[in-house]
C-alpha atoms as a PDB file:
ATOM      1  CA  UNK A   1     108.210  86.995 111.967  1.00  0.00           C
ATOM      2  CA  UNK A   2     108.944  90.819 113.036  1.00  0.00           C
ATOM      3  CA  UNK A   3     106.386  93.493 112.150  1.00  0.00           C
ATOM      4  CA  UNK A   4     107.442  95.307 109.180  1.00  0.00           C
ATOM      5  CA  UNK A   5     106.360  99.033 109.147  1.00  0.00           C
ATOM      6  CA  UNK A   6     104.640 100.698 106.327  1.00  0.00           C
ATOM      7  CA  UNK A   7     105.179 103.977 105.648  1.00  0.00           C
ATOM      8  CA  UNK A   8     103.932 106.495 102.932  1.00  0.00           C
ATOM      9  CA  UNK A   9     105.469 109.926 102.558  1.00  0.00           C
ATOM     10  CA  UNK A  10     106.110 112.475 100.403  1.00  0.00           C
ATOM     11  CA  UNK A  11     109.187 113.956  99.254  1.00  0.00           C
ATOM     12  CA  UNK A  12     109.982 117.581  99.286  1.00  0.00           C
ATOM     13  CA  UNK A  13     112.586 119.618 100.315  1.00  0.00           C
ATOM     14  CA  UNK A  14     110.013 120.675 103.905  1.00  0.00           C
ATOM     15  CA  UNK A  15     110.568 116.529 104.542  1.00  0.00           C
ATOM     16  CA  UNK A  16     114.021 116.144 104.258  1.00  0.00           C
ATOM     17  CA  UNK A  17     114.495 115.903 107.825  1.00  0.00           C
ATOM     18  CA  UNK A  18     111.802 113.617 108.572  1.00  0.00           C
ATOM     19  CA  UNK A  19     112.898 111.239 106.042  1.00  0.00           C
ATOM     20  CA  UNK A  20     116.304 111.101 107.052  1.00  0.00           C
ATOM     21  CA  UNK A  21     115.231 110.286 110.419  1.00  0.00           C
ATOM     22  CA  UNK A  22     113.391 107.567 109.065  1.00  0.00           C
ATOM     23  CA  UNK A  23     116.431 106.245 106.724  1.00  0.00           C
ATOM     24  CA  UNK A  24     118.961 106.454 109.932  1.00  0.00           C
ATOM     25  CA  UNK A  25     117.095 106.447 113.158  1.00  0.00           C
ATOM     26  CA  UNK A  26     113.716 103.833 112.539  1.00  0.00           C
ATOM     27  CA  UNK A  27     114.422 101.368 114.537  1.00  0.00           C
ATOM     28  CA  UNK A  28     112.305  98.915 113.273  1.00  0.00           C
ATOM     29  CA  UNK A  29     112.262  97.258 109.920  1.00  0.00           C
ATOM     30  CA  UNK A  30     110.469  99.411 107.440  1.00  0.00           C
ATOM     31  CA  UNK A  31     109.383 100.007 103.898  1.00  0.00           C
ATOM     32  CA  UNK A  32     109.335 103.561 102.620  1.00  0.00           C
ATOM     33  CA  UNK A  33     106.963 104.811 100.092  1.00  0.00           C
ATOM     34  CA  UNK A  34     108.049 108.035  98.540  1.00  0.00           C
ATOM     35  CA  UNK A  35     105.952 110.081  96.348  1.00  0.00           C
ATOM     36  CA  UNK A  36     103.157 112.892  95.807  1.00  0.00           C
ATOM     37  CA  UNK A  37      99.977 113.582  98.407  1.00  0.00           C
ATOM     38  CA  UNK A  38      96.881 112.246  96.310  1.00  0.00           C
ATOM     39  CA  UNK A  39      99.249 108.616  96.752  1.00  0.00           C
ATOM     40  CA  UNK A  40      99.899 108.778  99.742  1.00  0.00           C
ATOM     41  CA  UNK A  41      96.311 109.214 100.699  1.00  0.00           C
ATOM     42  CA  UNK A  42      95.580 106.603  98.431  1.00  0.00           C
ATOM     43  CA  UNK A  43      97.912 103.651  99.825  1.00  0.00           C
ATOM     44  CA  UNK A  44      96.616 104.486 103.463  1.00  0.00           C
ATOM     45  CA  UNK A  45      93.116 104.445 102.290  1.00  0.00           C
ATOM     46  CA  UNK A  46      93.989 100.887 100.612  1.00  0.00           C
ATOM     47  CA  UNK A  47      95.836  99.681 103.590  1.00  0.00           C
ATOM     48  CA  UNK A  48      99.119  99.570 101.351  1.00  0.00           C
ATOM     49  CA  UNK A  49     100.384 101.780 104.379  1.00  0.00           C
ATOM     50  CA  UNK A  50     100.301 101.981 108.004  1.00  0.00           C
ATOM     51  CA  UNK A  51     101.480 105.316 109.012  1.00  0.00           C
ATOM     52  CA  UNK A  52     101.199 108.065 106.025  1.00  0.00           C
ATOM     53  CA  UNK A  53     101.826 111.885 105.770  1.00  0.00           C
ATOM     54  CA  UNK A  54      99.066 113.211 104.488  1.00  0.00           C
ATOM     55  CA  UNK A  55      97.399 116.731 103.709  1.00  0.00           C
ATOM     56  CA  UNK A  56      95.546 117.899 107.215  1.00  0.00           C
ATOM     57  CA  UNK A  57      92.760 118.345 106.112  1.00  0.00           C
ATOM     58  CA  UNK A  58      91.552 115.349 104.925  1.00  0.00           C
ATOM     59  CA  UNK A  59      91.750 113.297 107.605  1.00  0.00           C
ATOM     60  CA  UNK A  60      88.104 112.954 108.582  1.00  0.00           C
ATOM     61  CA  UNK A  61      87.904 111.658 105.156  1.00  0.00           C
ATOM     62  CA  UNK A  62      90.456 108.492 105.832  1.00  0.00           C
ATOM     63  CA  UNK A  63      88.222 106.156 107.453  1.00  0.00           C
ATOM     64  CA  UNK A  64      90.203 105.052 111.124  1.00  0.00           C
ATOM     65  CA  UNK A  65      92.783 107.487 110.391  1.00  0.00           C
ATOM     66  CA  UNK A  66      93.573 109.266 113.965  1.00  0.00           C
ATOM     67  CA  UNK A  67      96.992 111.753 114.094  1.00  0.00           C
ATOM     68  CA  UNK A  68     100.205 110.033 115.270  1.00  0.00           C
ATOM     69  CA  UNK A  69     103.442 111.420 116.589  1.00  0.00           C
ATOM     70  CA  UNK A  70     104.358 115.305 117.664  1.00  0.00           C
ATOM     71  CA  UNK A  71     105.384 116.422 114.455  1.00  0.00           C
ATOM     72  CA  UNK A  72     103.686 117.958 110.698  1.00  0.00           C
ATOM     73  CA  UNK A  73     104.608 119.799 108.047  1.00  0.00           C
ATOM     74  CA  UNK A  74     103.466 123.664 109.040  1.00  0.00           C
ATOM     75  CA  UNK A  75     103.903 127.261 109.104  1.00  0.00           C
ATOM     76  CA  UNK A  76     103.982 129.589 112.171  1.00  0.00           C
ATOM     77  CA  UNK A  77     102.116 132.593 109.784  1.00  0.00           C
ATOM     78  CA  UNK A  78     100.705 133.209 106.512  1.00  0.00           C
ATOM     79  CA  UNK A  79     104.308 135.577 106.326  1.00  0.00           C
ATOM     80  CA  UNK A  80     106.172 132.459 105.529  1.00  0.00           C
ATOM     81  CA  UNK A  81     103.664 130.855 103.873  1.00  0.00           C
ATOM     82  CA  UNK A  82     104.393 133.427 101.395  1.00  0.00           C
ATOM     83  CA  UNK A  83     108.314 132.466 101.681  1.00  0.00           C
ATOM     84  CA  UNK A  84     107.516 129.451 101.490  1.00  0.00           C
ATOM     85  CA  UNK A  85     105.079 130.390  97.668  1.00  0.00           C
ATOM     86  CA  UNK A  86     108.496 132.183  96.327  1.00  0.00           C
ATOM     87  CA  UNK A  87     111.421 128.920  96.603  1.00  0.00           C
ATOM     88  CA  UNK A  88     111.931 127.129  94.034  1.00  0.00           C
ATOM     89  CA  UNK A  89     109.217 124.831  92.921  1.00  0.00           C
ATOM     90  CA  UNK A  90     110.398 121.405  94.625  1.00  0.00           C
ATOM     91  CA  UNK A  91     110.977 123.804  98.143  1.00  0.00           C
ATOM     92  CA  UNK A  92     107.723 124.280  99.479  1.00  0.00           C
ATOM     93  CA  UNK A  93     104.553 122.331 100.414  1.00  0.00           C
ATOM     94  CA  UNK A  94     102.975 124.891  98.369  1.00  0.00           C
ATOM     95  CA  UNK A  95     102.633 123.018  95.162  1.00  0.00           C
ATOM     96  CA  UNK A  96     100.353 121.648  96.540  1.00  0.00           C
ATOM     97  CA  UNK A  97      98.243 123.845  98.544  1.00  0.00           C
ATOM     98  CA  UNK A  98      97.899 127.882  97.773  1.00  0.00           C
ATOM     99  CA  UNK A  99      96.320 130.816 100.025  1.00  0.00           C
ATOM    100  CA  UNK A 100      94.037 131.043  97.544  1.00  0.00           C
ATOM    101  CA  UNK A 101      92.361 127.582  97.710  1.00  0.00           C
ATOM    102  CA  UNK A 102      89.212 126.930  99.896  1.00  0.00           C
ATOM    103  CA  UNK A 103      90.216 124.113 102.361  1.00  0.00           C
ATOM    104  CA  UNK A 104      93.114 126.821 103.660  1.00  0.00           C
ATOM    105  CA  UNK A 105      92.178 130.269 102.939  1.00  0.00           C
ATOM    106  CA  UNK A 106      90.218 130.861 106.296  1.00  0.00           C
ATOM    107  CA  UNK A 107      92.734 129.562 108.386  1.00  0.00           C
ATOM    108  CA  UNK A 108      95.708 131.644 106.813  1.00  0.00           C
ATOM    109  CA  UNK A 109      93.985 135.080 106.255  1.00  0.00           C
ATOM    110  CA  UNK A 110      93.886 135.035 110.066  1.00  0.00           C
ATOM    111  CA  UNK A 111      96.910 134.152 110.563  1.00  0.00           C
ATOM    112  CA  UNK A 112      97.101 131.188 113.049  1.00  0.00           C
ATOM    113  CA  UNK A 113      99.715 128.947 112.901  1.00  0.00           C
ATOM    114  CA  UNK A 114      98.846 125.549 110.471  1.00  0.00           C
ATOM    115  CA  UNK A 115      99.333 122.491 110.425  1.00  0.00           C
ATOM    116  CA  UNK A 116      99.235 121.496 106.375  1.00  0.00           C
ATOM    117  CA  UNK A 117     100.332 117.848 106.100  1.00  0.00           C
ATOM    118  CA  UNK A 118     100.273 115.225 109.446  1.00  0.00           C
ATOM    119  CA  UNK A 119     101.273 112.390 110.214  1.00  0.00           C
ATOM    120  CA  UNK A 120      98.505 109.385 110.516  1.00  0.00           C
ATOM    121  CA  UNK A 121      98.414 105.652 111.685  1.00  0.00           C
ATOM    122  CA  UNK A 122      94.959 103.781 111.675  1.00  0.00           C
ATOM    123  CA  UNK A 123      93.399 102.654 115.506  1.00  0.00           C
ATOM    124  CA  UNK A 124      95.022  99.022 115.270  1.00  0.00           C
ATOM    125  CA  UNK A 125      98.722 100.309 114.374  1.00  0.00           C
ATOM    126  CA  UNK A 126     101.150  99.311 117.408  1.00  0.00           C
ATOM    127  CA  UNK A 127     101.624 102.006 119.938  1.00  0.00           C
ATOM    128  CA  UNK A 128     105.402 100.521 120.238  1.00  0.00           C
ATOM    129  CA  UNK A 129     105.855 101.485 116.077  1.00  0.00           C
ATOM    130  CA  UNK A 130     104.311 104.708 116.100  1.00  0.00           C
ATOM    131  CA  UNK A 131     106.737 105.650 118.967  1.00  0.00           C
ATOM    132  CA  UNK A 132     109.634 104.373 117.327  1.00  0.00           C
ATOM    133  CA  UNK A 133     108.438 106.959 114.198  1.00  0.00           C
ATOM    134  CA  UNK A 134     108.624 109.691 116.815  1.00  0.00           C
ATOM    135  CA  UNK A 135     112.130 108.790 118.145  1.00  0.00           C
ATOM    136  CA  UNK A 136     113.069 108.696 114.267  1.00  0.00           C
ATOM    137  CA  UNK A 137     111.173 112.217 113.152  1.00  0.00           C
ATOM    138  CA  UNK A 138     113.012 113.482 116.697  1.00  0.00           C
ATOM    139  CA  UNK A 139     116.148 112.523 115.305  1.00  0.00           C
ATOM    140  CA  UNK A 140     115.520 113.881 111.435  1.00  0.00           C
ATOM    141  CA  UNK A 141     114.919 117.268 112.717  1.00  0.00           C
ATOM    142  CA  UNK A 142     118.012 117.314 115.359  1.00  0.00           C
ATOM    143  CA  UNK A 143     119.597 116.459 112.030  1.00  0.00           C
ATOM    144  CA  UNK A 144     118.507 119.152 110.069  1.00  0.00           C
ATOM    145  CA  UNK A 145     121.738 119.713 108.557  1.00  0.00           C
ATOM    146  CA  UNK A 146     123.156 116.361 108.032  1.00  0.00           C
ATOM    147  CA  UNK A 147     119.818 115.897 106.059  1.00  0.00           C
ATOM    148  CA  UNK A 148     120.000 119.147 103.321  1.00  0.00           C
ATOM    149  CA  UNK A 149     124.050 117.506 102.459  1.00  0.00           C
ATOM    150  CA  UNK A 150     122.961 113.877 102.029  1.00  0.00           C
ATOM    151  CA  UNK A 151     119.593 115.134 100.577  1.00  0.00           C
ATOM    152  CA  UNK A 152     121.673 117.125  98.029  1.00  0.00           C
ATOM    153  CA  UNK A 153     120.072 120.512  99.109  1.00  0.00           C
ATOM    154  CA  UNK A 154     123.459 122.300 100.138  1.00  0.00           C
ATOM    155  CA  UNK A 155     124.420 123.269  96.747  1.00  0.00           C
ATOM    156  CA  UNK A 156     121.013 125.198  95.892  1.00  0.00           C
ATOM    157  CA  UNK A 157     120.850 128.640  94.704  1.00  0.00           C
ATOM    158  CA  UNK A 158     118.590 129.051  97.831  1.00  0.00           C
ATOM    159  CA  UNK A 159     119.777 128.489 101.457  1.00  0.00           C
ATOM    160  CA  UNK A 160     117.700 125.057 102.045  1.00  0.00           C
ATOM    161  CA  UNK A 161     118.852 124.807 105.462  1.00  0.00           C
ATOM    162  CA  UNK A 162     117.333 128.258 106.807  1.00  0.00           C
ATOM    163  CA  UNK A 163     114.293 127.319 105.255  1.00  0.00           C
ATOM    164  CA  UNK A 164     114.070 124.067 106.574  1.00  0.00           C
ATOM    165  CA  UNK A 165     114.499 125.894 110.370  1.00  0.00           C
ATOM    166  CA  UNK A 166     111.692 128.392 109.516  1.00  0.00           C
ATOM    167  CA  UNK A 167     109.522 126.181 109.580  1.00  0.00           C
ATOM    168  CA  UNK A 168     107.190 124.482 112.472  1.00  0.00           C
ATOM    169  CA  UNK A 169     107.451 121.057 112.427  1.00  0.00           C
ATOM    170  CA  UNK A 170     105.671 121.016 115.975  1.00  0.00           C
ATOM    171  CA  UNK A 171     102.094 119.763 115.476  1.00  0.00           C
ATOM    172  CA  UNK A 172     100.921 121.712 118.747  1.00  0.00           C
ATOM    173  CA  UNK A 173      97.909 122.143 120.774  1.00  0.00           C
ATOM    174  CA  UNK A 174      97.382 125.390 118.740  1.00  0.00           C
ATOM    175  CA  UNK A 175      97.348 123.742 115.252  1.00  0.00           C
ATOM    176  CA  UNK A 176      95.279 121.410 116.158  1.00  0.00           C
ATOM    177  CA  UNK A 177      92.493 123.729 117.438  1.00  0.00           C
ATOM    178  CA  UNK A 178      92.914 125.586 113.906  1.00  0.00           C
ATOM    179  CA  UNK A 179      92.409 121.744 112.145  1.00  0.00           C
ATOM    180  CA  UNK A 180      89.593 120.993 114.794  1.00  0.00           C
ATOM    181  CA  UNK A 181      87.844 125.025 113.243  1.00  0.00           C
ATOM    182  CA  UNK A 182      88.536 123.848 109.692  1.00  0.00           C
ATOM    183  CA  UNK A 183      87.192 120.481 109.993  1.00  0.00           C
ATOM    184  CA  UNK A 184      84.591 121.493 112.218  1.00  0.00           C
ATOM    185  CA  UNK A 185      83.761 124.018 109.174  1.00  0.00           C
ATOM    186  CA  UNK A 186      83.179 121.702 106.753  1.00  0.00           C
ATOM    187  CA  UNK A 187      85.987 122.217 104.272  1.00  0.00           C
ATOM    188  CA  UNK A 188      87.258 118.245 104.168  1.00  0.00           C
ATOM    189  CA  UNK A 189      87.741 118.937 100.112  1.00  0.00           C
ATOM    190  CA  UNK A 190      90.156 116.429  98.433  1.00  0.00           C
ATOM    191  CA  UNK A 191      93.116 118.005  97.195  1.00  0.00           C
ATOM    192  CA  UNK A 192      93.829 118.312  93.384  1.00  0.00           C
ATOM    193  CA  UNK A 193      94.969 115.190  91.607  1.00  0.00           C
ATOM    194  CA  UNK A 194      97.604 117.508  89.951  1.00  0.00           C
ATOM    195  CA  UNK A 195      99.943 119.146  92.243  1.00  0.00           C
ATOM    196  CA  UNK A 196     101.996 120.807  89.982  1.00  0.00           C
END
């Protein structure tokens, strides 16, 4: 029997390239559950998802979670964070986080590139499935324009493609250090139940 990869993610403009990659290039069978961050967190906690995209600051509270893939939802600086907040509500991860909220405020104020959400899996998740997801996410980012068109964002009154190409989806060492700093400070609060 083939293994089915269960993935929980959020459906925002920010995730369009990732979702496109999962839907068009994932080389394993997958069940993709799209909702908001509280649901994504809950699906991972209750083992209904093998891999989930979750807010970065809750990772320490998720039993057995480890960050996987080289990708995240991120921004290179608070300047972009302010630009994201000015977009149409469904165009920004900042529907969920604002610069004033305690978990992110110290890093935003310091001007560091930061990962707002990361892909997590359990230690027992098959590495081949994680690698397949990595390839699918890469494919999605390489086809961002196609993802924008397929998701119906090409006719919006703002430039969704430009917005996405200004984001910083690589989970690099600088973002990893920033997260470790956040976790070390004990800022592990749960996200709001209502992101609206």
